[in-house]
Amino acid sequence: MIRNYDVLVIGSGSAGLTLALHLESKLKIAVLAKRNLEEGASLYAQGGISVVLDKKDSIQSHIEDTTRTGVGLCYQETVQFTVEQAKSAIDWLIQEGTIFTRDKSTKTHYHLTQEGGHSHRRVIHAADATGWVVETKLAELVKQRPNIELFENHIAIDLLTQHRLGSYAKNNQCLGAYVFNTTTNKVDTFSARYVVIATGGAGKAYLYTSNPDVCTGDGIAMGWRAGCRVANMEFIQFHPTCLYHPNAKSFLITEALRGEGGQLLLPDGHSFMHLFDERKELAPRDIVARAIDHQMKRLGIDHVYLSISHKPESFIRQNFPTIYTRCLEFGIDITKDPIPVVPAAHYTCGGLMTNLYGQTDLPNLYAIGETAHTGLHGANRMASNSLLECLVFARSAASHINRNIIHMPQPENLPLWDESQVIDSEEEVVVAHNWDELRRFMWDYVGIVRTVKRLERAKHRIDLLMREISDYYSNFCITHDLIELRNLATVADLIILSALDRKESRGLHYILDYPNQAKVAKDTILIPKDYYATHYSRNE
Ligand code: FAD
Ligand code: SIN
């Protein structure tokens, strides 16, 4: 069936929901979620949101810290815009009823914690469950809006554009999307005057990740297929401290634990971060993750330890209740025991290129949140700047849409999904196998420390996989897993290509063949039409 909306928002994390709540109430809005409304990286955010609230802190200092952490690739205009908008974005959340942890002992209204790269206490939070508090509040608000229709268990497959429909009109634009309902196994056509991609990051391209299952880079892959440029995909951030336990799938130990005095230790109890950076445990993440990786490889160990047990029990339980409870379920009492930790893929710094309003290269298509490349993070994202970016760009994109929608007609005569050429698959095992293979070679060959040889090996594997997946996609009915696998493969390919393009080490991209930083900092920008030209001539 065909459904008509003013705005289609693909994704219901902090970015998508904040945008929906800022669109005018007279607009008819659809919000899609792959699983339940709240599920996504936003829900699991722990540390908090960076914002200048302390009198001793300044906008300039937040700008400088973000820029220094991004190692020469942050866009100054974007950094300034984001940092300046932070306070009003947080004020809005508070005004809507979000409850952050208060600081009773100082004059500051809210307790501010500290994380890597920040030179001040600047991270507003709700104990160690900031994402849960923010995301559930946004979900509660969105459910009260009669103009917003929520579609849980709906996964967007591809964007509809004039070019896709066979019109080679010069003014190609986005018209809507094909969307798979995973409850009924039917595909609907969503027509919209504006489409917003807010599908989050792509951590699931790696075997070990802090990300929940929905983070398969769908928006980046859909935007790329629709003709949008992507930038800086090689900068995958590995969070230094995820819980190491066979049954603890994707559980993060927040950087705020280090901000409050947590120390990284080797199995013999010695600390080591002073050997790598004078900021020790509070150096930016790329440095801490590499230091841990180095120690693990040097000593042949599976993990290092993070300890906060020197702090009073009451302090630990009050500030880190989620981590305390979760670790206790695995027999680790963090008030007494050190926590076994390893780095894991955490954040996609690159993405679909956008401007300050979240507009992509494709008219009528916006991208916000982790899916987008706004230029805020450069070669390494500073902690707690991501939720901030989600909020600021959601608000900016919403006001741009509110201002311009009056000029935009509703797309008409969009086609239905055509399933006449495909049959039900009897080989689901192929999808599961390819999925495992991809995540494993991305971890082994495109991880924290890279080499050209390993990247070439990964490129060879991904080319084979992409051919197999494309073949499978053309012949069999789609499923949730197949849609995600196709997107993961596209995103993995973009990561590998970008990593091969960068002939230097910078920020999160560390490659042994080019250990030094180039004098001039340049973005890696991939352009679909160049890629397809090369790809097809290579195959011919
Ligand atoms: P998400 O919150 O990931 O939401 C993505 C949405 O898109 C989901 O609703 C999903 O269902 C939907 N979706 C995806 N694909 C499709 C599709 N094809 N069709 C339909 N819907 C789709 N950042 C901070 O600033 N501070 C922190 O303290 C912090 N802690 C973190 C802790 C963890 C464990 C993790 C994983 C990340 C953390 N981050 C933190 C990063 C931050 O949480 C994310 O970058 C941010 O939440 C991304 O928000 P988003 O709205 O872009 O995407
Ligand atoms: C954390 O709490 O350590 C995660 C913060 C972030 O990713 O910004």
Coordinates of C-alpha atoms in Angstrom, one line a residue, residues 95-477:
Q95 CA 11.8 22.0 30.4
E96 CA 10.2 18.9 28.9
G97 CA 10.8 17.0 32.2
T98 CA 14.1 15.2 31.8
I99 CA 15.7 14.7 35.2
F100 CA 19.5 15.0 35.4
T101 CA 21.6 14.3 38.4
R102 CA 21.9 17.4 40.7
D103 CA 25.0 18.5 42.5
K104 CA 24.1 19.4 46.1
S105 CA 27.6 20.2 47.3
T106 CA 28.6 23.0 44.8
K107 CA 26.8 26.0 43.5
T108 CA 26.4 24.4 40.1
H109 CA 22.8 23.4 39.6
Y110 CA 23.5 20.0 38.0
H111 CA 26.3 17.6 38.7
L112 CA 28.9 17.7 35.9
T113 CA 31.2 14.7 35.3
Q114 CA 34.4 14.6 33.4
E115 CA 35.5 12.4 30.4
G116 CA 38.5 12.0 28.1
G117 CA 39.6 15.0 26.1
H118 CA 37.6 17.5 28.2
S119 CA 39.6 20.1 30.1
H120 CA 36.7 20.8 32.4
R121 CA 33.8 19.0 34.2
R122 CA 31.2 19.5 31.4
V123 CA 29.1 16.4 31.1
I124 CA 25.5 16.7 32.4
H125 CA 24.1 13.2 33.1
A126 CA 21.5 11.1 34.9
A127 CA 23.8 8.9 37.0
D128 CA 25.2 6.3 34.6
A129 CA 21.9 5.9 32.6
T130 CA 21.7 9.2 30.8
G131 CA 20.5 7.6 27.5
W132 CA 17.7 5.7 29.2
V133 CA 16.4 8.8 30.9
V134 CA 16.6 11.0 27.8
E135 CA 15.3 8.4 25.3
T136 CA 12.3 7.2 27.4
K137 CA 11.3 10.8 28.0
L138 CA 11.4 11.6 24.3
A139 CA 9.4 8.4 23.6
E140 CA 6.8 9.4 26.2
L141 CA 6.5 12.9 24.6
V142 CA 6.2 11.6 21.0
K143 CA 3.4 9.2 22.0
Q144 CA 1.3 12.2 23.1
R145 CA 1.4 13.9 19.8
P146 CA -1.6 13.1 17.6
N147 CA 0.2 14.3 14.4
I148 CA 3.0 11.7 14.8
E149 CA 2.3 8.1 13.7
L150 CA 4.8 5.6 15.1
F151 CA 5.7 2.5 13.1
E152 CA 7.6 0.0 15.3
N153 CA 9.1 -3.1 13.6
H154 CA 9.3 -1.3 10.3
I155 CA 12.7 -1.3 8.5
A156 CA 13.3 1.1 5.6
I157 CA 14.9 -0.8 2.6
D158 CA 15.7 2.0 0.2
L159 CA 15.0 5.6 -0.6
L160 CA 12.7 6.5 -3.5
T161 CA 14.2 9.1 -5.8
Q162 CA 13.4 10.3 -9.3
H163 CA 16.4 8.5 -10.6
R164 CA 15.4 5.3 -9.1
L165 CA 12.0 5.6 -10.7
G166 CA 13.8 5.9 -14.1
S167 CA 13.4 9.6 -14.5
Y168 CA 16.8 11.1 -15.3
A169 CA 15.5 14.6 -14.6
K170 CA 18.4 16.9 -13.6
N171 CA 16.7 17.8 -10.3
N172 CA 16.8 14.4 -8.7
Q173 CA 15.1 14.5 -5.3
C174 CA 14.0 12.2 -2.5
L175 CA 10.4 11.2 -2.7
G176 CA 10.0 8.7 0.1
A177 CA 11.1 5.1 0.9
Y178 CA 10.2 1.5 0.6
V179 CA 9.6 0.1 4.1
F180 CA 9.4 -3.6 5.2
N181 CA 7.0 -4.4 8.0
T182 CA 8.7 -7.2 9.9
T183 CA 5.4 -8.3 11.5
T184 CA 3.5 -8.9 8.3
N185 CA 6.4 -9.4 5.9
K186 CA 4.9 -6.8 3.6
V187 CA 6.6 -3.8 1.9
D188 CA 4.8 -0.5 1.9
T189 CA 5.6 2.6 -0.1
F190 CA 5.9 5.7 2.1
S191 CA 5.6 9.0 0.1
A192 CA 6.9 12.1 1.9
R193 CA 7.6 15.7 1.1
Y194 CA 10.8 15.5 3.2
V195 CA 12.7 12.4 4.4
V196 CA 15.0 12.4 7.4
I197 CA 17.5 9.6 8.0
A198 CA 18.2 9.2 11.7
T199 CA 19.3 5.6 11.7
G200 CA 22.4 5.8 14.0
G201 CA 25.8 4.2 13.5
A202 CA 27.3 1.0 12.2
G203 CA 29.0 -0.7 15.1
K204 CA 27.6 -4.0 14.2
A205 CA 30.1 -4.2 11.3
Y206 CA 32.5 -5.4 14.0
L207 CA 32.5 -8.6 16.0
Y208 CA 32.9 -6.8 19.3
T209 CA 30.9 -3.7 19.8
S210 CA 29.2 -1.6 22.4
N211 CA 26.3 -1.0 20.0
P212 CA 22.9 -2.7 20.1
D213 CA 21.7 -4.9 17.2
V214 CA 19.9 -2.1 15.3
C215 CA 23.2 -0.3 14.5
T216 CA 23.9 -1.7 11.1
G217 CA 24.6 1.5 9.2
D218 CA 21.3 1.3 7.2
G219 CA 21.0 5.1 6.7
I220 CA 24.5 5.5 5.5
A221 CA 24.0 2.7 3.0
M222 CA 20.6 3.9 1.8
G223 CA 21.9 7.5 1.3
W224 CA 25.0 6.2 -0.5
R225 CA 22.9 4.1 -2.9
A226 CA 20.7 7.2 -3.5
G227 CA 23.7 9.2 -4.6
C228 CA 24.9 11.0 -1.4
R229 CA 28.6 11.5 -0.6
V230 CA 30.0 10.0 2.5
A231 CA 33.0 11.3 4.4
N232 CA 35.6 10.0 6.8
M233 CA 34.3 6.4 7.2
E234 CA 37.7 5.2 8.3
F235 CA 37.3 6.9 11.7
I236 CA 35.6 4.2 13.6
Q237 CA 35.9 4.9 17.3
F238 CA 36.7 2.0 19.6
H239 CA 35.6 2.6 23.2
P240 CA 38.4 1.5 25.5
T241 CA 36.4 -0.1 28.2
C242 CA 33.6 -2.7 27.5
L243 CA 33.0 -5.4 30.0
Y244 CA 34.9 -8.6 29.2
H245 CA 32.7 -11.5 30.2
P246 CA 31.4 -14.3 28.0
N247 CA 27.8 -13.6 28.8
A248 CA 27.9 -9.8 28.8
K249 CA 26.9 -8.9 25.3
S250 CA 27.9 -5.2 24.5
F251 CA 28.0 -3.8 28.0
L252 CA 29.9 -0.5 28.3
I253 CA 31.8 0.7 31.3
T254 CA 31.4 4.5 31.0
E255 CA 34.4 6.8 30.6
A256 CA 32.9 8.8 33.5
L257 CA 34.2 6.0 35.8
R258 CA 37.7 7.0 34.7
G259 CA 36.6 10.7 35.0
E260 CA 35.8 10.0 38.7
G261 CA 39.2 8.4 39.3
G262 CA 39.0 4.9 37.8
Q263 CA 42.4 3.4 36.9
L264 CA 43.4 1.0 34.1
L265 CA 45.6 -1.8 35.4
L266 CA 47.5 -4.8 34.1
P267 CA 46.9 -8.2 35.6
D268 CA 49.8 -7.7 38.0
G269 CA 48.0 -4.6 39.4
H270 CA 50.3 -2.0 37.8
S271 CA 48.9 1.1 36.0
F272 CA 50.2 1.9 32.6
M273 CA 48.4 4.9 31.0
H274 CA 51.2 7.3 32.3
L275 CA 53.5 5.5 29.8
F276 CA 51.3 6.6 26.8
D277 CA 49.9 10.1 27.6
E278 CA 50.3 12.7 30.3
R279 CA 46.5 12.9 30.6
K280 CA 46.7 9.2 31.6
E281 CA 43.2 7.6 31.9
L282 CA 41.6 10.8 30.6
A283 CA 43.5 11.0 27.3
P284 CA 41.2 10.9 24.2
R285 CA 39.7 7.5 23.4
D286 CA 42.0 6.7 20.4
I287 CA 45.0 6.9 22.6
V288 CA 43.6 4.9 25.5
A289 CA 42.2 2.2 23.2
R290 CA 45.5 1.8 21.4
A291 CA 47.4 1.7 24.7
I292 CA 45.1 -1.2 25.9
D293 CA 45.4 -3.0 22.5
H294 CA 49.2 -2.6 22.8
Q295 CA 49.3 -4.1 26.3
M296 CA 47.0 -7.0 25.4
K297 CA 49.1 -7.9 22.4
R298 CA 52.4 -7.5 24.2
L299 CA 51.4 -9.7 27.1
G300 CA 49.1 -12.0 25.2
I301 CA 46.2 -11.3 27.5
D302 CA 42.4 -11.2 26.8
H303 CA 41.7 -8.0 28.7
V304 CA 43.0 -5.4 31.1
Y305 CA 41.3 -4.2 34.3
L306 CA 39.6 -1.0 35.3
S307 CA 39.4 -0.3 39.0
I308 CA 37.4 2.2 41.0
S309 CA 37.4 0.2 44.3
H310 CA 39.6 2.7 46.0
K311 CA 36.5 5.1 46.2
P312 CA 34.0 4.8 49.0
E313 CA 31.3 2.2 48.3
S314 CA 28.5 4.7 48.8
F315 CA 30.0 7.0 46.1
I316 CA 30.3 4.1 43.6
R317 CA 26.8 2.9 44.2
Q318 CA 25.3 6.4 43.9
N319 CA 27.2 7.4 40.8
F320 CA 27.3 4.1 38.9
P321 CA 24.2 2.2 39.9
T322 CA 23.7 0.6 36.5
I323 CA 27.3 -0.6 36.2
Y324 CA 27.3 -1.8 39.8
T325 CA 24.1 -3.9 39.3
R326 CA 25.1 -5.3 35.9
C327 CA 28.6 -6.3 37.0
L328 CA 27.2 -7.9 40.2
E329 CA 25.1 -10.1 38.0
F330 CA 28.3 -11.5 36.6
G331 CA 29.9 -11.9 40.0
I332 CA 32.0 -8.7 39.9
D333 CA 31.5 -6.4 42.9
I334 CA 33.0 -3.2 41.5
T335 CA 33.3 -1.7 45.0
K336 CA 35.9 -4.4 45.8
D337 CA 37.0 -6.0 42.5
P338 CA 38.7 -4.6 39.4
I339 CA 36.5 -4.9 36.2
P340 CA 37.9 -6.9 33.3
V341 CA 37.6 -4.6 30.2
V342 CA 38.4 -4.6 26.4
P343 CA 38.0 -2.1 23.7
A344 CA 35.1 -2.5 21.3
A345 CA 33.7 -0.7 18.2
H346 CA 31.6 2.1 19.6
Y347 CA 31.0 5.1 17.2
T348 CA 30.9 5.9 13.5
C349 CA 32.5 9.3 13.1
G350 CA 32.0 9.5 9.4
G351 CA 28.7 9.3 7.5
L352 CA 26.4 11.1 5.0
M353 CA 27.7 14.6 4.4
T354 CA 25.4 17.3 5.7
N355 CA 25.4 21.0 6.2
L356 CA 24.3 22.9 9.4
Y357 CA 20.6 22.2 8.6
G358 CA 21.2 18.5 8.2
Q359 CA 20.7 18.7 4.4
T360 CA 22.4 16.0 2.4
D361 CA 23.4 16.1 -1.3
L362 CA 20.0 14.8 -2.3
P363 CA 17.3 17.5 -2.3
N364 CA 14.5 16.8 0.3
L365 CA 16.7 14.3 2.2
Y366 CA 18.2 15.2 5.6
A367 CA 20.5 13.1 7.8
I368 CA 21.0 13.7 11.5
G369 CA 22.6 12.0 14.5
E370 CA 25.3 9.3 14.2
T371 CA 24.4 8.6 10.5
A372 CA 25.5 12.1 9.5
H373 CA 28.9 13.6 9.0
T374 CA 28.6 17.2 10.1
G375 CA 32.3 17.9 10.6
L376 CA 31.9 18.1 14.4
H377 CA 34.1 15.1 15.3
G378 CA 36.9 15.2 12.8
A379 CA 39.3 12.2 13.2
N380 CA 38.1 11.3 16.7
R381 CA 34.9 12.2 18.6
M382 CA 35.2 13.7 22.0
A383 CA 33.2 11.9 24.7
S384 CA 29.6 13.0 25.1
N385 CA 29.6 15.2 22.0
S386 CA 27.4 12.7 20.2
L387 CA 24.1 13.1 22.0
L388 CA 24.7 16.8 21.8
E389 CA 25.1 16.6 18.1
C390 CA 21.9 14.5 17.8
L391 CA 19.9 17.2 19.8
V392 CA 21.4 20.3 18.1
F393 CA 21.1 19.0 14.5
A394 CA 17.6 17.5 15.1
R395 CA 16.4 21.0 16.1
S396 CA 18.2 22.7 13.3
A397 CA 16.9 20.3 10.6
A398 CA 13.4 20.6 12.1
S399 CA 13.3 24.4 11.9
H400 CA 14.7 24.2 8.3
I401 CA 11.9 21.9 7.3
N402 CA 9.2 24.0 9.1
R403 CA 10.4 27.0 7.2
N404 CA 10.5 25.4 3.8
I405 CA 7.8 22.7 3.7
I406 CA 5.1 25.0 2.4
H407 CA 6.9 25.1 -1.0
M408 CA 7.1 21.4 -1.3
P409 CA 4.4 19.3 -3.1
Q410 CA 3.5 15.8 -2.1
P411 CA 5.1 13.2 -4.4
E412 CA 2.5 11.4 -6.5
N413 CA 2.2 8.1 -8.4
L414 CA 4.9 6.3 -6.6
P415 CA 5.2 2.6 -7.5
L416 CA 4.5 -0.4 -5.2
W417 CA 7.3 -2.8 -4.3
D418 CA 7.7 -5.4 -7.0
E419 CA 8.2 -9.0 -5.7
S420 CA 7.3 -10.7 -9.0
Q421 CA 10.9 -11.8 -9.8
V422 CA 11.9 -13.3 -6.4
I423 CA 11.1 -16.5 -4.5
D424 CA 11.3 -17.5 -0.8
S425 CA 14.8 -18.4 0.3
E426 CA 15.7 -21.9 1.3
E427 CA 19.2 -20.8 2.2
E428 CA 18.9 -18.5 5.2
V429 CA 22.1 -20.1 6.5
V430 CA 24.0 -18.1 3.8
V431 CA 22.9 -14.8 5.3
A432 CA 23.9 -15.9 8.8
H433 CA 27.3 -17.1 7.6
N434 CA 28.1 -14.0 5.6
W435 CA 27.1 -11.8 8.5
D436 CA 29.5 -13.7 10.9
E437 CA 32.3 -13.7 8.3
L438 CA 32.0 -9.9 7.7
R439 CA 32.1 -9.0 11.4
R440 CA 35.0 -11.2 12.1
F441 CA 37.3 -10.0 9.2
M442 CA 36.4 -6.3 10.0
W443 CA 37.5 -6.9 13.5
D444 CA 40.7 -8.8 12.5
Y445 CA 41.7 -6.6 9.5
V446 CA 40.1 -3.2 9.9
G447 CA 40.4 -2.7 13.7
I448 CA 42.3 -0.5 16.1
V449 CA 45.7 -1.0 14.4
R450 CA 45.7 -1.4 10.6
T451 CA 48.2 -2.3 7.9
V452 CA 47.8 -2.0 4.1
K453 CA 48.1 -5.7 3.7
R454 CA 45.3 -6.4 6.1
L455 CA 43.1 -3.8 4.5
E456 CA 43.7 -5.2 1.1
R457 CA 42.8 -8.6 2.4
A458 CA 39.5 -7.2 3.8
K459 CA 38.8 -5.5 0.5
H460 CA 39.2 -8.8 -1.3
R461 CA 36.7 -10.5 1.1
I462 CA 34.2 -7.7 1.0
D463 CA 34.1 -7.7 -2.8
L464 CA 33.3 -11.4 -2.8
L465 CA 30.7 -11.0 -0.2
M466 CA 29.0 -8.0 -1.9
R467 CA 28.7 -10.0 -5.1
E468 CA 27.1 -12.9 -3.2
I469 CA 24.8 -10.7 -1.3
S470 CA 23.7 -8.8 -4.4
D471 CA 23.0 -12.0 -6.2
Y472 CA 21.0 -13.3 -3.2
Y473 CA 19.1 -9.9 -2.9
S474 CA 18.1 -10.1 -6.6
N475 CA 16.7 -13.6 -6.4
F476 CA 15.1 -14.1 -3.0
C477 CA 12.4 -12.4 -1.0

